[in-house]
Short mmCIF file of C-alpha atoms in Angstrom, two decimals:
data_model
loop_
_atom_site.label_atom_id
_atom_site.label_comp_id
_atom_site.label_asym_id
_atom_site.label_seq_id
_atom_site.Cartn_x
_atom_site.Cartn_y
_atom_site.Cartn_z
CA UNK A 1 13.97 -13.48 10.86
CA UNK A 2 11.49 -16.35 10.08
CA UNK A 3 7.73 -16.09 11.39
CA UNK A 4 6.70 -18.70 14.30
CA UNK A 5 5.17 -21.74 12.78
CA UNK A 6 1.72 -21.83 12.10
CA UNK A 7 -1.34 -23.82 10.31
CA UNK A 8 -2.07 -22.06 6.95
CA UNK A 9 -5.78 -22.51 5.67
CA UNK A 10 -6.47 -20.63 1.87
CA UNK A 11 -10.20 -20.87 1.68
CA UNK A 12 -12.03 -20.81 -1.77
CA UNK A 13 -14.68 -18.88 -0.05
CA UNK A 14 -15.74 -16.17 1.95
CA UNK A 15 -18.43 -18.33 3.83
CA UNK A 16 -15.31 -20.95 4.32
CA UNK A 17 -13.85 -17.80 5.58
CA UNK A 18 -16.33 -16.51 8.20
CA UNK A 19 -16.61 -20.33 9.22
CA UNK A 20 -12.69 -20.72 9.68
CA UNK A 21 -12.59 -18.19 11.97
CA UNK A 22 -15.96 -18.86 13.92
CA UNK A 23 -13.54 -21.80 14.80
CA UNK A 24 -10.43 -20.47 15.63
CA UNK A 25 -11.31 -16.58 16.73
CA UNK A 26 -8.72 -14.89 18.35
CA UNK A 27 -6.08 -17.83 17.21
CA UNK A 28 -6.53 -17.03 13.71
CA UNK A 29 -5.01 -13.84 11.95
CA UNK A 30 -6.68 -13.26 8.31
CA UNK A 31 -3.57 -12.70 5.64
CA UNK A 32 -4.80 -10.01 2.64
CA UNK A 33 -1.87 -8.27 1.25
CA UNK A 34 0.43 -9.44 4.41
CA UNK A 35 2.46 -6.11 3.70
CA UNK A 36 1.94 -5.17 7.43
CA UNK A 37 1.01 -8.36 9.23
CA UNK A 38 3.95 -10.37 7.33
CA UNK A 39 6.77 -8.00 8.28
CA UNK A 40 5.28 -8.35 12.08
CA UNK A 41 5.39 -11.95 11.78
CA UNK A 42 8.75 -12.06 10.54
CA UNK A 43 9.82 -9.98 13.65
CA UNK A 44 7.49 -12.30 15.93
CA UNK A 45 5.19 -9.30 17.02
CA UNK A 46 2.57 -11.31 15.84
CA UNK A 47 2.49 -15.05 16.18
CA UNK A 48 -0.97 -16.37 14.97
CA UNK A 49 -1.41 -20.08 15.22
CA UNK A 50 -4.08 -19.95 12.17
CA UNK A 51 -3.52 -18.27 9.14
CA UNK A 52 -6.38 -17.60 6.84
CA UNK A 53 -4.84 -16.28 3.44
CA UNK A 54 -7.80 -14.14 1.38
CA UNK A 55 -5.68 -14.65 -1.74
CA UNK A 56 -7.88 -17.23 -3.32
CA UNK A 57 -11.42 -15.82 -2.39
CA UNK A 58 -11.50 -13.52 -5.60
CA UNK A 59 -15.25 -12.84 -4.56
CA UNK A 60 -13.54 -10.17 -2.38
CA UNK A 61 -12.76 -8.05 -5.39
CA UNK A 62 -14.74 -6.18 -7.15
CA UNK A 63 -14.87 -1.80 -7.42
CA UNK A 64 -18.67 -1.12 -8.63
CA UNK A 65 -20.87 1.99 -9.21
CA UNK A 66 -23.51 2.19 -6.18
CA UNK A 67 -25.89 5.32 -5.68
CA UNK A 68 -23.60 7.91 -7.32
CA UNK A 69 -20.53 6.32 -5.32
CA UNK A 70 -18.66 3.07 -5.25
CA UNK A 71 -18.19 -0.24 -3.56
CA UNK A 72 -15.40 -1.50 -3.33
CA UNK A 73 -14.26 -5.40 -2.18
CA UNK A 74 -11.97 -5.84 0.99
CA UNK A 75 -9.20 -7.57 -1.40
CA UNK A 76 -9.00 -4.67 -3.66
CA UNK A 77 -5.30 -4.29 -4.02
CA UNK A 78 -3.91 -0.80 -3.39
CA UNK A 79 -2.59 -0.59 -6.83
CA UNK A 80 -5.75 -1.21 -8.39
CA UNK A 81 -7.47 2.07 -6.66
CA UNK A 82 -4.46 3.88 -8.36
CA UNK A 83 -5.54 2.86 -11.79
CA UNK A 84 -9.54 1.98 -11.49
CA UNK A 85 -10.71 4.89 -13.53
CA UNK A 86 -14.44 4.53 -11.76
CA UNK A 87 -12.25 4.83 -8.46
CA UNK A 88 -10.99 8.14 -10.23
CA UNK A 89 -14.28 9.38 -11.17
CA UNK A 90 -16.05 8.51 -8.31
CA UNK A 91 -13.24 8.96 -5.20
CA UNK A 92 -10.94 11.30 -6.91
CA UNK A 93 -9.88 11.71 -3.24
CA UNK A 94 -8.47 8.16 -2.77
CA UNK A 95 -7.17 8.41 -6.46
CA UNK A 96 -4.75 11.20 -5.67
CA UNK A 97 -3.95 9.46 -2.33
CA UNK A 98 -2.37 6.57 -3.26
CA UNK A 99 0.54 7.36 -4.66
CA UNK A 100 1.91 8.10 -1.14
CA UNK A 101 1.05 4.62 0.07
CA UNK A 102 4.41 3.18 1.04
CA UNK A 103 5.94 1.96 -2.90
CA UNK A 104 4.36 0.46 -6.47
CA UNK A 105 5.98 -2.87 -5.11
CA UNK A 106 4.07 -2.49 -1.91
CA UNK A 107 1.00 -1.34 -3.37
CA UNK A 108 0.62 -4.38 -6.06
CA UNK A 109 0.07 -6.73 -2.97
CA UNK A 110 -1.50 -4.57 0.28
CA UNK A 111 -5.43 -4.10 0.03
CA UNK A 112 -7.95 -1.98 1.13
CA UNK A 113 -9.87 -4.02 3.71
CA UNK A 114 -5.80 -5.23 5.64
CA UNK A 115 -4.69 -1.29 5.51
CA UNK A 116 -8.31 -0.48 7.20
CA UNK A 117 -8.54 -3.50 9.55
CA UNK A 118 -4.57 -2.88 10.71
CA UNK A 119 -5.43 0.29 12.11
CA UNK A 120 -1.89 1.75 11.50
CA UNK A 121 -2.43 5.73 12.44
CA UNK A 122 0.42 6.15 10.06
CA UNK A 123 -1.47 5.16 7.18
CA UNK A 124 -3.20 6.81 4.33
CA UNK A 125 -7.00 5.01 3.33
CA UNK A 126 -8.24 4.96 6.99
CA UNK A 127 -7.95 8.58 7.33
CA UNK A 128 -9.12 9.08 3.60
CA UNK A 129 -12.11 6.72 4.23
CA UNK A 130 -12.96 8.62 7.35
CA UNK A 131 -12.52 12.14 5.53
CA UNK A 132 -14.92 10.64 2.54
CA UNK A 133 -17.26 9.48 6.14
CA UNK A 134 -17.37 5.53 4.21
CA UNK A 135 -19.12 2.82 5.22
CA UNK A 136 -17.89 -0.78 6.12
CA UNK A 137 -19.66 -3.71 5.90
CA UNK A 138 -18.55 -6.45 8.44
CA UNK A 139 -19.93 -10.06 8.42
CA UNK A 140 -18.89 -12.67 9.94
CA UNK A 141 -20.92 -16.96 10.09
CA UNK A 142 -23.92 -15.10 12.21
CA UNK A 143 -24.27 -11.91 10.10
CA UNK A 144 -23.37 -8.89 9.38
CA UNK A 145 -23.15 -5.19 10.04
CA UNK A 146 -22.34 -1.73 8.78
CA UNK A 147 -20.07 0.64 10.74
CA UNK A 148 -19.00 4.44 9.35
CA UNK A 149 -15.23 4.74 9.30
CA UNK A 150 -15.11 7.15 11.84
CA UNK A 151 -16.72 4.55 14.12
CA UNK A 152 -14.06 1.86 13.24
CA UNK A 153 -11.07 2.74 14.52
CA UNK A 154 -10.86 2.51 18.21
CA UNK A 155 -7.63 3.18 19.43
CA UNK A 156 -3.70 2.20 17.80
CA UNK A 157 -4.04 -0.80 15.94
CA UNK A 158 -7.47 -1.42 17.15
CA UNK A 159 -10.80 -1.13 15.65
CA UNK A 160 -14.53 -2.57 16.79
CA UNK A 161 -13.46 -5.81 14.43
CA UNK A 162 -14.49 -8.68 16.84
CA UNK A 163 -12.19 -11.79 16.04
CA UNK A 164 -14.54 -13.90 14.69
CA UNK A 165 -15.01 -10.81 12.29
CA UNK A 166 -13.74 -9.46 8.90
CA UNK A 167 -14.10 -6.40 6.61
CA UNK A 168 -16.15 -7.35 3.77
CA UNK A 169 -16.86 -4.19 2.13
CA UNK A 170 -16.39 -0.67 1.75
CA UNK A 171 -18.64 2.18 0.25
CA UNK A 172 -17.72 5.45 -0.39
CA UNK A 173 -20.29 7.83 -0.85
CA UNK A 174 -20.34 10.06 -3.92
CA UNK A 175 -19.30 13.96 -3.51
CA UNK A 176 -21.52 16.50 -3.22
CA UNK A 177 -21.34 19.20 -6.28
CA UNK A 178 -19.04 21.90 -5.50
CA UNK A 179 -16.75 20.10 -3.56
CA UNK A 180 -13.33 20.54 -3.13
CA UNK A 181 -10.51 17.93 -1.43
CA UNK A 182 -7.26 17.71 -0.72
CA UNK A 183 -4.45 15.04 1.00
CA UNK A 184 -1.12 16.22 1.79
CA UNK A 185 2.00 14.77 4.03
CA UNK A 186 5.44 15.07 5.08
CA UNK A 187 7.76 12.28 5.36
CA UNK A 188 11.29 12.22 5.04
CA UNK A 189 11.29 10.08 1.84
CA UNK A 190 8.72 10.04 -0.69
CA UNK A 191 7.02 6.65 0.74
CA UNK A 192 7.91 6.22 3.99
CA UNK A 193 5.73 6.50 7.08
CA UNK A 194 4.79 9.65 7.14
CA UNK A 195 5.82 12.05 9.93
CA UNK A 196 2.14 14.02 9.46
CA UNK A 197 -0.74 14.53 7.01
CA UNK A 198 -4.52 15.63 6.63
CA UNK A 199 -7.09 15.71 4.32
CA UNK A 200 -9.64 17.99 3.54
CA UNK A 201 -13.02 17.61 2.10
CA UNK A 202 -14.62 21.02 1.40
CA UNK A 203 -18.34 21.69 -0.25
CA UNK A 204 -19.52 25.13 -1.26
CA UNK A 205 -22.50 26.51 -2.24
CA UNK A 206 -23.65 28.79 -5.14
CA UNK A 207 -22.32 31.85 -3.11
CA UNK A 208 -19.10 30.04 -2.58
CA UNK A 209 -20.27 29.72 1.53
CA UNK A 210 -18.77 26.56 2.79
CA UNK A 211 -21.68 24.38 3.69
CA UNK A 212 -20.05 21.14 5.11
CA UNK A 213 -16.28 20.79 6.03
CA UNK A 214 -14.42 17.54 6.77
CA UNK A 215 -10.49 17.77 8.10
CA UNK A 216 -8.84 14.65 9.15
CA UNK A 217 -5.18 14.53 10.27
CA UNK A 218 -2.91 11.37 9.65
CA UNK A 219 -0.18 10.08 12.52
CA UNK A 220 -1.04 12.83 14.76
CA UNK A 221 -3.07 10.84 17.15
CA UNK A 222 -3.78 7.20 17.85
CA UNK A 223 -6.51 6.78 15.32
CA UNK A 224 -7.54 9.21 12.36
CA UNK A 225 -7.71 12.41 14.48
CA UNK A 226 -10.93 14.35 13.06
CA UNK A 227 -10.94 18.13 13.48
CA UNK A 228 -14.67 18.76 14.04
CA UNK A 229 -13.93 22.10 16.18
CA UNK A 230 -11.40 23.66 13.45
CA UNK A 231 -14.12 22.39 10.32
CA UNK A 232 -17.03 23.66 12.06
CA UNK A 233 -15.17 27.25 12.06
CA UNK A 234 -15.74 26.96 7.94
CA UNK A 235 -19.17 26.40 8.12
CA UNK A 236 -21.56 28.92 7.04
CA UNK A 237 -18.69 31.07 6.06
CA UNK A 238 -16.77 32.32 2.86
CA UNK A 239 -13.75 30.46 2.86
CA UNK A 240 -10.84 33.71 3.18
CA UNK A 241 -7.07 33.45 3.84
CA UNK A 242 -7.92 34.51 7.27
CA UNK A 243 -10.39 32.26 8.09
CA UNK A 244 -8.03 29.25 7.03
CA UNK A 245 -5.20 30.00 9.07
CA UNK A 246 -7.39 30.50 12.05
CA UNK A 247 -8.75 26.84 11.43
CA UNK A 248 -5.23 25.89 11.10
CA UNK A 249 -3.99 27.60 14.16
CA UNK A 250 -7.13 25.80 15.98
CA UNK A 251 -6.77 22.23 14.29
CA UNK A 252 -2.95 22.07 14.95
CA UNK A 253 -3.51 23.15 18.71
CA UNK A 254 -6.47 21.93 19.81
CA UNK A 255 -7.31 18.42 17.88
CA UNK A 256 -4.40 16.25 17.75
CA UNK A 257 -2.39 15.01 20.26
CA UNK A 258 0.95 13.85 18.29
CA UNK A 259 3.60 12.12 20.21
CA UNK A 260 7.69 12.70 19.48
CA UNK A 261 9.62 10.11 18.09
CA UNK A 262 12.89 10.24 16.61
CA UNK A 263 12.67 12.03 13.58
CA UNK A 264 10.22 14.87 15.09
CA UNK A 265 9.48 16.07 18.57
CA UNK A 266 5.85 16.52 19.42
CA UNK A 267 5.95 20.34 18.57
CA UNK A 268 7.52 19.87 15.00
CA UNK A 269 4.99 17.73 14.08
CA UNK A 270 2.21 20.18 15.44
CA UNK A 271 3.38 22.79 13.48
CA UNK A 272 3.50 20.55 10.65
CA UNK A 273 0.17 20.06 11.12
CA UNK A 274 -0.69 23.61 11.16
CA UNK A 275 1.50 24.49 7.84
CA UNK A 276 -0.25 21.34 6.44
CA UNK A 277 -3.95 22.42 7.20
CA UNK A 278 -3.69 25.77 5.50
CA UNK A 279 -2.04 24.26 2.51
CA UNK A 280 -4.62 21.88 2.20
CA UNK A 281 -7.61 23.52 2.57
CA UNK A 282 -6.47 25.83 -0.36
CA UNK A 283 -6.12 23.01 -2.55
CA UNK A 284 -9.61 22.12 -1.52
CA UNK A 285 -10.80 25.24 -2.24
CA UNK A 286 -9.87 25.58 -5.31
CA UNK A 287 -10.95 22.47 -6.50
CA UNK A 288 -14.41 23.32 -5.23
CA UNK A 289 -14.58 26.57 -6.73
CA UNK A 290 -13.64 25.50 -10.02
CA UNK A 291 -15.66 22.65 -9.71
CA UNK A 292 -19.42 22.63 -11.02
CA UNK B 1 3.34 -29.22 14.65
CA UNK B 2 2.03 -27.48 11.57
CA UNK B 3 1.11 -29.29 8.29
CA UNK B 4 3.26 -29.14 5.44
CA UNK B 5 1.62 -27.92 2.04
CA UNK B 6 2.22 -29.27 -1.25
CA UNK B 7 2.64 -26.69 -3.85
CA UNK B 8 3.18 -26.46 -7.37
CA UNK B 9 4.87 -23.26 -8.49
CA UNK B 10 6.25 -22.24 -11.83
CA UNK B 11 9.47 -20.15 -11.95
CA UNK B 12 11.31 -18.54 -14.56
CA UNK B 13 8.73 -20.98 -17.26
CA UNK B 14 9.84 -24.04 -15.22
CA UNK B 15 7.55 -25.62 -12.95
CA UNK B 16 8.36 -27.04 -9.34
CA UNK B 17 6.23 -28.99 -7.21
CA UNK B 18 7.46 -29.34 -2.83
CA UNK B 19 6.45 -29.40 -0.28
CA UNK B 20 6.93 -26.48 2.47
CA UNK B 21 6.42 -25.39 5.75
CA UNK B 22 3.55 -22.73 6.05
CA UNK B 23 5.99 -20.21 7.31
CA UNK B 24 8.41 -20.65 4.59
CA UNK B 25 9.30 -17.06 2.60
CA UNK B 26 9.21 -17.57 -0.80
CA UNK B 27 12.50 -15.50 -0.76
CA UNK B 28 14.00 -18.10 1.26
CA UNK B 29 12.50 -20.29 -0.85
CA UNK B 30 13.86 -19.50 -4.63
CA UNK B 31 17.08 -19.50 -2.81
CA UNK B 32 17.32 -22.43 -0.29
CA UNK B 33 14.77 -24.77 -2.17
CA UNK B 34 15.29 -24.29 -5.88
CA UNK B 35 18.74 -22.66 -5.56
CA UNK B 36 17.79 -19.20 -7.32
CA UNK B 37 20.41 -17.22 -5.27
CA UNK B 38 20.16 -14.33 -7.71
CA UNK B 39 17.05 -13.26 -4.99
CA UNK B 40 18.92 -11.54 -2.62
CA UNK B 41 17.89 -11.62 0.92
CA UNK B 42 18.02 -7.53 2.69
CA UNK B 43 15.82 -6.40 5.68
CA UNK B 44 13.39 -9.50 5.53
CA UNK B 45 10.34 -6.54 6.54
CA UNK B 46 9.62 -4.66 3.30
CA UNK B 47 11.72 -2.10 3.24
CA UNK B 48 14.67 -2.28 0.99
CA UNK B 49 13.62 -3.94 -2.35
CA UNK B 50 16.46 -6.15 -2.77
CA UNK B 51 14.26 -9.50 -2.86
CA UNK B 52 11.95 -7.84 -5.58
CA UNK B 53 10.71 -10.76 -8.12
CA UNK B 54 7.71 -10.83 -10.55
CA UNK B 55 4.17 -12.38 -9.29
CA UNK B 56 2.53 -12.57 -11.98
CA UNK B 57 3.69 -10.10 -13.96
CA UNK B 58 3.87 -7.74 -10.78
CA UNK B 59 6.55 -6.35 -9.19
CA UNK B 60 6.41 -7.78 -5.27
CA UNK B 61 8.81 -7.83 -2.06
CA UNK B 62 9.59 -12.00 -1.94
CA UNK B 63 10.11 -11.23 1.79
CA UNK B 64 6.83 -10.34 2.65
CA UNK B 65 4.65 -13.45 0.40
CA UNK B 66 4.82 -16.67 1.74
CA UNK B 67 5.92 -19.86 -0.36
CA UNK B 68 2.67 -21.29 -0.20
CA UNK B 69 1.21 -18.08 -1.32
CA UNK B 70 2.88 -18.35 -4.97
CA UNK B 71 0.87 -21.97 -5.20
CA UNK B 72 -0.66 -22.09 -8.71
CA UNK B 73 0.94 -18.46 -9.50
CA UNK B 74 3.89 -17.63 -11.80
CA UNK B 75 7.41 -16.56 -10.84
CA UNK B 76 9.72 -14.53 -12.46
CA UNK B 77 12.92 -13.85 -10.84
CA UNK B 78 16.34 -11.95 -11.65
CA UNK B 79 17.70 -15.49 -13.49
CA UNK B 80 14.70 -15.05 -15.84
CA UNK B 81 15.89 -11.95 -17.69
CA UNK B 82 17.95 -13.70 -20.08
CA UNK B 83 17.68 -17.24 -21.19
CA UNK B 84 21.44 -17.24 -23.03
CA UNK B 85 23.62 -16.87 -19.92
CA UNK B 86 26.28 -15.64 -22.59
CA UNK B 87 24.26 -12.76 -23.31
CA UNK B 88 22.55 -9.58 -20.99
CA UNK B 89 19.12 -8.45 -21.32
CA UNK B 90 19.35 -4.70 -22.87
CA UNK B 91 18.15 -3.58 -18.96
CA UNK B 92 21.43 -5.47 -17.64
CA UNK B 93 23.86 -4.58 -20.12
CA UNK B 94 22.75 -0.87 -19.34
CA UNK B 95 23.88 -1.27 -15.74
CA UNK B 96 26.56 -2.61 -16.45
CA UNK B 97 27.73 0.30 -19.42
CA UNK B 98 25.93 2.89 -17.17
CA UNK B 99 27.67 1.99 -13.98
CA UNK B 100 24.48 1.04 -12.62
CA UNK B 101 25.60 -0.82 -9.87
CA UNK B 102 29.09 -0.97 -7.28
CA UNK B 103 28.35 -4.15 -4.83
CA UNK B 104 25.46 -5.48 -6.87
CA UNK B 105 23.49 -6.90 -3.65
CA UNK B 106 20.45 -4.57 -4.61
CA UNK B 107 20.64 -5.19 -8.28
CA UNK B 108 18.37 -8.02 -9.00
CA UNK B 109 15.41 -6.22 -7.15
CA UNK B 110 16.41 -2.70 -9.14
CA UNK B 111 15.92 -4.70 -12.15
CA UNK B 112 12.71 -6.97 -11.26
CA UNK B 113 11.58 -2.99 -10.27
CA UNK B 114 12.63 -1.88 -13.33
CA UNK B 115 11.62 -4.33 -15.95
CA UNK B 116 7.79 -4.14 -15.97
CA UNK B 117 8.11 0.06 -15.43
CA UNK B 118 9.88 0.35 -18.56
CA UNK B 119 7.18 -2.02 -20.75
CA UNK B 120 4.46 0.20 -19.17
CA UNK B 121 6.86 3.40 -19.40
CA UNK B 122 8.95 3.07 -22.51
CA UNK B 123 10.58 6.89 -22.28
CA UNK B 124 10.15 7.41 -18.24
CA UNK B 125 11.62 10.98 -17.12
CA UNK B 126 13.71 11.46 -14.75
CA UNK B 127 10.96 11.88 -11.90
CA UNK B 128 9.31 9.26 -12.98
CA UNK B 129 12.37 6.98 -12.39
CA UNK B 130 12.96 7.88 -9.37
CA UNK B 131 9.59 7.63 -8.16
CA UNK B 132 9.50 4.22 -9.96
CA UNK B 133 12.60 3.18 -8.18
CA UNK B 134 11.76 4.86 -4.25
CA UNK B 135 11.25 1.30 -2.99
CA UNK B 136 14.34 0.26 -3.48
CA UNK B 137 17.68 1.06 -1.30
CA UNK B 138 21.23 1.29 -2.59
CA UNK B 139 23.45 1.25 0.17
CA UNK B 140 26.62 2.55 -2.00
CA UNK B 141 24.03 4.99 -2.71
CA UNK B 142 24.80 4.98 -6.87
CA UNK B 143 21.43 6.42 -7.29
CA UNK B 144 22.44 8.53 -10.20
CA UNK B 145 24.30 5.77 -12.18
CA UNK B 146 21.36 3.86 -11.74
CA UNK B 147 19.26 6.60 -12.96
CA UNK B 148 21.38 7.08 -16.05
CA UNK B 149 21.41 3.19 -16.36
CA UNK B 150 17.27 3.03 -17.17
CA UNK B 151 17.56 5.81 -19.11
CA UNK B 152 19.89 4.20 -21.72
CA UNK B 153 18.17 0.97 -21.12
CA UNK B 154 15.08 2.72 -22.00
CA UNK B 155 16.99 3.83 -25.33
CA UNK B 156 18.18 0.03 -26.02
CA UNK B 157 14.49 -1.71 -25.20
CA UNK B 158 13.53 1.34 -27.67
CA UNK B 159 16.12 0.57 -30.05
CA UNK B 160 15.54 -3.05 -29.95
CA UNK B 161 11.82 -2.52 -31.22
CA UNK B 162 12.29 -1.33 -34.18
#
């Protein structure tokens, strides 16, 4: 299993970047951590003729304080929004996520912008980023624009990227007081793909009424499924035992559309979902309750 | 036809300079260009650990980083661990007392896993070993030797600082 031959370019740069592939467009593939796209081109599923390797263009790293939350650089490894400790302040959320991205060895190499950009429904930060409702900024030689996460993904393994475009940044915005999250998943071993997840995002107010509600389910549709029915139900309302298994019931049935596979049939995976909701939303709750 | 690329690459404190194809792993290349077979070679996609070296200092799958990636970066693979080939490193010798291993082909990237978890973890648990050691497969599935294995390495490495 070697990949097809191709021309490999390792810009300095991000504006030899944008200009590389202003040239080649759809020929070129961009190479960040390569954790995805290499394993595809060592099966031949993807056989780019230009390869632009981000490796060198440190400019693309950087985690900063910005209005209360935090920018982060498309190159930021996974393993570094592990350990960042404003990442841990700031996005607690994508803190506790990452230890189920795939393994350490995988996570010292794939980044932030490649997981995002790869649109794999399977993975973790694009359903985190839409939970957390982040912005991306996306440039490429003409200019530039910023699209929310929920807006990016488009369909499996397909966002609103245009070829001669790249992710450039991300920004997540910072939580509101009083509020709670939670990520949760099954897979069959700790690291693989999982079977299904969801995340949570929960903000009270004094009176412990949920005021805004964010549930986002993982693998169980062709992009980050959002569960704007089943969150809505929270709204307005104090968050009881009853009330979260009803959003459960409601997210699992009426907001994903999960497809069987090998290791689960299509129902399995919906009543994962449904087991998963309820379990997360207490976890959210109780961070948001205990939370000032 | 694609351009070869000069690169310069050290390994193991030794540097080498060639010239490869693009597409070249740099798993196949420690083994078919500078003859560092100790690499081994498993699912070539990321999934079993068994081509786990050191870049820079981090643990990495050598299957999924090209040659030309490493240009300018430092190597460390499983021939690194010791420079007296008539002597173990305390993390092999403990595989080897432990019964860490029964084929060996996953060994070298156990180790390369291992080596950097146990300077940033000196006394690891148990959980914490095995979540250290999740990305990589053991077909004779000797999981617990291995197990048992860091934990007296762990006691060596400790044993050794003082």
């Amino acid at each position: 299993m070697k990949p097809a031959p191709f021309d490999y370019v390792a810009p300095g740069s991000l504006e030899e970047v944008l200009a590389t592939l202003a040239t080649y467009g759809y020929d070129a593939k961009l190479l960040a951590g390569g954790q995805s796209l290499i394993p595809m081109m060592n099966f031949r599923l993807a056989q780019p003729s230009v390869l632009v390797d981000l490796n060198e263009v440190t400019e693309l790293n950087w985690v900063r304080r910005r209005n209360g939350g935090v920018s982060l650089g498309a190159m930021v490894r996974q393993r570094q929004l592990e350990r960042d400790p404003v990442v841990a302040e700031v996005a607690p959320l994508v803190h506790d996520t990452m230890p189920y991205v795939a393994h350490p060895q995988i996570r010292n190499r794939g980044t932030l912008g490649g997981s995002l950009a790869h649109a794999d429904p399977a993975a973790e930060l694009p359903v985190v980023m839409v939970a957390l409702e982040a912005q991306l900024r996306l440039r490429r030689a003409q200019g530039e624009r910023w699209v929310a996460a929920e807006a990016f993904f488009e369909g499996l393994f397909t966002t609103v990227l245009a070829p001669d475009e790249m992710v450039v940044e991300v920004v997540v915005p910072v939580l509101p007081p009083r509020t709670g999250y939670g990520f949760l998943e099954v897979a069959r071993r700790h690291g693989d793909f999982a079977q299904a997840g969801v995340t949570a995002v929960l903000t009270l107010d004094e009176n412990d009424v949920c005021r805004k509600a964010r549930i986002v389910y993982l693998n169980l549709g062709e992009v980050p499924m959002i569960a704007r029915k089943a969150a809505d139900l929270l709204v307005g309302e104090k968050v009881t035992d009853s009330l979260i298994a009803e959003v459960a019931d409601v997210g699992a049935r009426e907001e994903i559309e999960p497809t069987g596979d090998i290791h689960a049939t299509a129902d399995y995976k919906r009543h994962l979902a449904g087991v998963l909701t309820r379990r997360v939303l207490k976890l959210a709750l109780a961070k948001a309750t205990s939370s000032q | 036809m694609t351009k070869n690329v000069r690169i310069s690459v050290t390994v193991n404190g030794e540097q080498y300079e060639r010239e490869v194809e693009p597409r070249l792993l740099l798993s196949d290349f420690l083994r078919h260009e500078l003859g560092l077979t100790g690499t081994h070679v498993g699912c070539e996609h990321g999934v079993c650990g068994a081509c786990t070296i050191l870049f820079d200092g981090q643990p990495v799958r050598s299957c999924l980083t090209l040659a030309v990636q490493a240009n300018g970066h430092e190597i460390m693979t499983v021939e690194g661990l010791t420079e007296d080939r008539e002597r173990l490193h305390p993390l092999q010798e403990a595989f080897w007392e432990a019964h860490g291993l029964q084929c060996g082909f996953c060994t070298p990237g156990f180790l390369m896993t291992l080596l950097p978890f146990l300077e940033e973890n000196p006394q690891p648990t148990e959980a914490e070993i095995r979540e250290a050691i999740s990305g990589n497969l053991c077909r004779c599935t000797g999981y617990q030797h291995i197990v048992d294995a860091v934990k007296l390495a762990a006691e060596k490495l400790a044993r050794q600082q003082v």
